[in-house]
C-alpha positions as a Python dict, from the first residue, in 0.01 Angstrom:
ca = {
    (1, 'M'): (0, 0, 0),
    (2, 'E'): (121, 336, -197),
    (3, 'G'): (505, 254, -130),
    (4, 'V'): (443, -102, -304),
    (5, 'R'): (307, 16, -600),
    (6, 'R'): (572, 299, -633),
    (7, 'I'): (836, -2, -601),
    (8, 'R'): (661, -192, -863),
    (9, 'G'): (645, 107, -1068),
    (10, 'V'): (1015, 218, -1063),
    (11, 'L'): (1086, -192, -1147),
    (12, 'D'): (849, -210, -1401),
    (13, 'R'): (988, 127, -1564),
    (14, 'F'): (1391, -16, -1551),
    (15, 'L'): (1249, -359, -1711),
    (16, 'E'): (1092, -174, -1988),
    (17, 'T'): (1362, 35, -2057),
    (18, 'A'): (1621, -257, -2040),
    (19, 'Q'): (1399, -439, -2243),
    (20, 'I'): (1363, -206, -2531),
    (21, 'G'): (1739, -131, -2532),
    (22, 'L'): (1808, -458, -2567),
    (23, 'F'): (1586, -510, -2831),
    (24, 'G'): (1748, -195, -2989),
    (25, 'I'): (2072, -374, -2982),
    (26, 'M'): (1925, -680, -3114),
    (27, 'V'): (1776, -451, -3423),
    (28, 'A'): (2131, -283, -3484),
    (29, 'V'): (2355, -616, -3448),
    (30, 'G'): (2109, -846, -3672),
    (31, 'A'): (2084, -542, -3935),
    (32, 'Y'): (2466, -531, -3931),
    (33, 'Q'): (2489, -903, -3969),
    (34, 'I'): (2276, -876, -4273),
    (35, 'L'): (2468, -636, -4452),
    (36, 'V'): (2792, -753, -4375),
    (37, 'R'): (2688, -1105, -4493),
    (38, 'Y'): (2491, -1028, -4810),
    (39, 'L'): (2702, -730, -4928),
    (40, 'F'): (3055, -827, -4856),
    (41, 'N'): (2986, -1192, -4832),
    (42, 'R'): (3192, -1221, -4502),
    (43, 'P'): (2963, -1338, -4229),
    (44, 'S'): (3035, -1226, -3853),
    (45, 'T'): (3059, -1488, -3588),
    (46, 'V'): (3082, -1238, -3334),
    (47, 'S'): (2768, -1061, -3407),
    (48, 'E'): (2576, -1396, -3410),
    (49, 'E'): (2712, -1478, -3033),
    (50, 'L'): (2593, -1126, -2917),
    (51, 'L'): (2243, -1198, -3068),
    (52, 'T'): (2189, -1479, -2885),
    (53, 'Y'): (2357, -1381, -2564),
    (54, 'V'): (2146, -1055, -2594),
    (55, 'F'): (1798, -1236, -2680),
    (56, 'S'): (1882, -1436, -2387),
    (57, 'W'): (1913, -1152, -2135),
    (58, 'L'): (1596, -1001, -2288),
    (59, 'S'): (1407, -1311, -2260),
    (60, 'L'): (1467, -1324, -1884),
    (61, 'L'): (1411, -990, -1867),
    (62, 'A'): (1098, -1036, -2035),
    (63, 'A'): (977, -1303, -1827),
    (64, 'A'): (1061, -1142, -1484),
    (65, 'Y'): (866, -826, -1601),
    (66, 'M'): (565, -1074, -1701),
    (67, 'F'): (568, -1233, -1358),
    (68, 'G'): (547, -877, -1196),
    (69, 'K'): (252, -831, -1394),
    (70, 'R'): (75, -1148, -1340),
    (71, 'G'): (51, -1250, -1676),
    (72, 'H'): (241, -1532, -1709),
    (73, 'M'): (87, -1873, -1848),
    (74, 'R'): (-109, -2079, -1634),
    (75, 'M'): (-436, -2304, -1623),
    (76, 'G'): (-723, -2162, -1499),
    (77, 'F'): (-935, -2407, -1592),
    (78, 'A'): (-990, -2502, -1207),
    (79, 'A'): (-904, -2171, -1072),
    (80, 'D'): (-1141, -1970, -1260),
    (81, 'R'): (-1453, -2237, -1177),
    (82, 'A'): (-1363, -2145, -780),
    (83, 'A'): (-1543, -1955, -518),
    (84, 'P'): (-1357, -1603, -448),
    (85, 'K'): (-1159, -1708, -172),
    (86, 'T'): (-1063, -2062, -295),
    (87, 'K'): (-927, -1823, -594),
    (88, 'R'): (-761, -1616, -355),
    (89, 'A'): (-615, -1889, -200),
    (90, 'L'): (-499, -2082, -493),
    (91, 'D'): (-344, -1754, -624),
    (92, 'V'): (-145, -1737, -268),
    (93, 'I'): (-27, -2064, -373),
    (94, 'S'): (90, -1989, -683),
    (95, 'E'): (285, -1677, -566),
    (96, 'C'): (463, -1884, -330),
    (97, 'L'): (551, -2139, -566),
    (98, 'I'): (686, -1884, -812),
    (99, 'F'): (866, -1727, -480),
    (100, 'L'): (1025, -2038, -405),
    (101, 'F'): (1114, -2125, -830),
    (102, 'G'): (1306, -1754, -847),
    (103, 'A'): (1459, -1788, -490),
    (104, 'V'): (1623, -2135, -510),
    (105, 'V'): (1623, -2216, -912),
    (106, 'M'): (1692, -1902, -1053),
    (107, 'V'): (1896, -1694, -796),
    (108, 'Y'): (2067, -1978, -589),
    (109, 'G'): (2083, -2190, -903),
    (110, 'G'): (2255, -1930, -1118),
    (111, 'I'): (2468, -1791, -872),
    (112, 'Q'): (2615, -2152, -877),
    (113, 'I'): (2617, -2177, -1260),
    (114, 'T'): (2753, -1808, -1300),
    (115, 'S'): (3056, -1929, -1059),
    (116, 'L'): (3114, -2230, -1238),
    (117, 'T'): (3144, -2055, -1567),
    (118, 'M'): (3336, -1802, -1519),
    (119, 'A'): (3695, -1953, -1640),
    (120, 'Q'): (3536, -2066, -1969),
    (121, 'K'): (3520, -1839, -2219),
    (122, 'T'): (3273, -1787, -2513),
    (123, 'A'): (3361, -1909, -2864),
    (124, 'S'): (3391, -1554, -3044),
    (125, 'L'): (3370, -1273, -2829),
    (126, 'G'): (3598, -1396, -2597),
    (127, 'I'): (3433, -1334, -2211),
    (128, 'P'): (3386, -1545, -1945),
    (129, 'M'): (3038, -1728, -1995),
    (130, 'G'): (2956, -1659, -1615),
    (131, 'Y'): (2897, -1298, -1744),
    (132, 'V'): (2630, -1426, -2018),
    (133, 'Y'): (2467, -1648, -1701),
    (134, 'T'): (2464, -1340, -1479),
    (135, 'I'): (2134, -1265, -1601),
    (136, 'V'): (1954, -1595, -1465),
    (137, 'P'): (2014, -1477, -1102),
    (138, 'V'): (1973, -1067, -1171),
    (139, 'A'): (1636, -1193, -1349),
    (140, 'G'): (1544, -1450, -1015),
    (141, 'G'): (1606, -1186, -768),
    (142, 'M'): (1349, -945, -971),
    (143, 'I'): (1090, -1227, -975),
    (144, 'V'): (1173, -1276, -624),
    (145, 'V'): (1108, -930, -549),
    (146, 'Y'): (773, -902, -752),
    (147, 'S'): (648, -1209, -581),
    (148, 'V'): (660, -1007, -240),
    (149, 'L'): (552, -714, -382),
    (150, 'N'): (248, -946, -530),
    (151, 'L'): (175, -1142, -204),
    (152, 'V'): (149, -751, -24),
    (153, 'L'): (-98, -650, -261),
    (154, 'M'): (-256, -921, -228),
    (155, 'A'): (-285, -915, 146),
    (156, 'G'): (-389, -570, 111),
    (157, 'D'): (-665, -630, -113),
    (158, 'V'): (-800, -891, 148),
    (159, 'Q'): (-804, -650, 419),
    (160, 'E'): (-992, -399, 209),
    (161, 'A'): (-1254, -640, 89),
    (162, 'E'): (-1278, -772, 446),
    (163, 'G'): (-1309, -396, 575),
    (164, 'T'): (-1575, -349, 314),
    (165, 'E'): (-1759, -633, 410),
    (166, 'R'): (-1769, -529, 774),
    (167, 'S'): (-1849, -178, 674),
    (168, 'G'): (-2157, -346, 441),
    (169, 'I'): (-2257, -567, 756),
    (170, 'K'): (-2267, -267, 1005),
    (171, 'G'): (-2485, -36, 752),
    (172, 'A'): (-2737, -305, 718),
    (173, 'E'): (-2746, -371, 1088),
    (174, 'R'): (-2787, 14, 1148),
    (175, 'E'): (-3062, 37, 892),
    (176, 'K'): (-3254, -244, 1052),
    (177, 'E'): (-3233, -86, 1393),
    (178, 'E'): (-3385, 244, 1246),
    (179, 'Q'): (-3646, 60, 1100),
    (180, 'K'): (-3744, -47, 1462),
}
């Protein structure tokens, strides 16, 4: 379990650092765009396009980070009222669906769209659109890794809970025997 938590910590720190860096780039490019537009009356199309692509990357990395933290939006009106075992089962089903979405839609689909758009160039920057779309399978891979880590931690929590229940039952049985 400690190894899983360590892997999660490394991935968390990587994503946090990447998001901070991308946000810093957005602030700098946005400030440049404002200065150029209002001081020199010459809007920059390159900065507009760059802001759009950096924002896309930031959004997908933030989504992967939130899936890892299990902080994504969910409708818990039914799950929150369920019994603990049912809630655990719903959590596992939810995590398996997240895994499938990350693997099929984001990784597989992202690789397909990235390879299809490598020949297409962006309007202002002149780079292949495939470079922009590269973040889709990358973020999908991170979601898949986080999903596996979450499932492993859920399984560990179940084992720990069952171990506690068993030791509690044995403890109660010993007390009854001692009273006789």
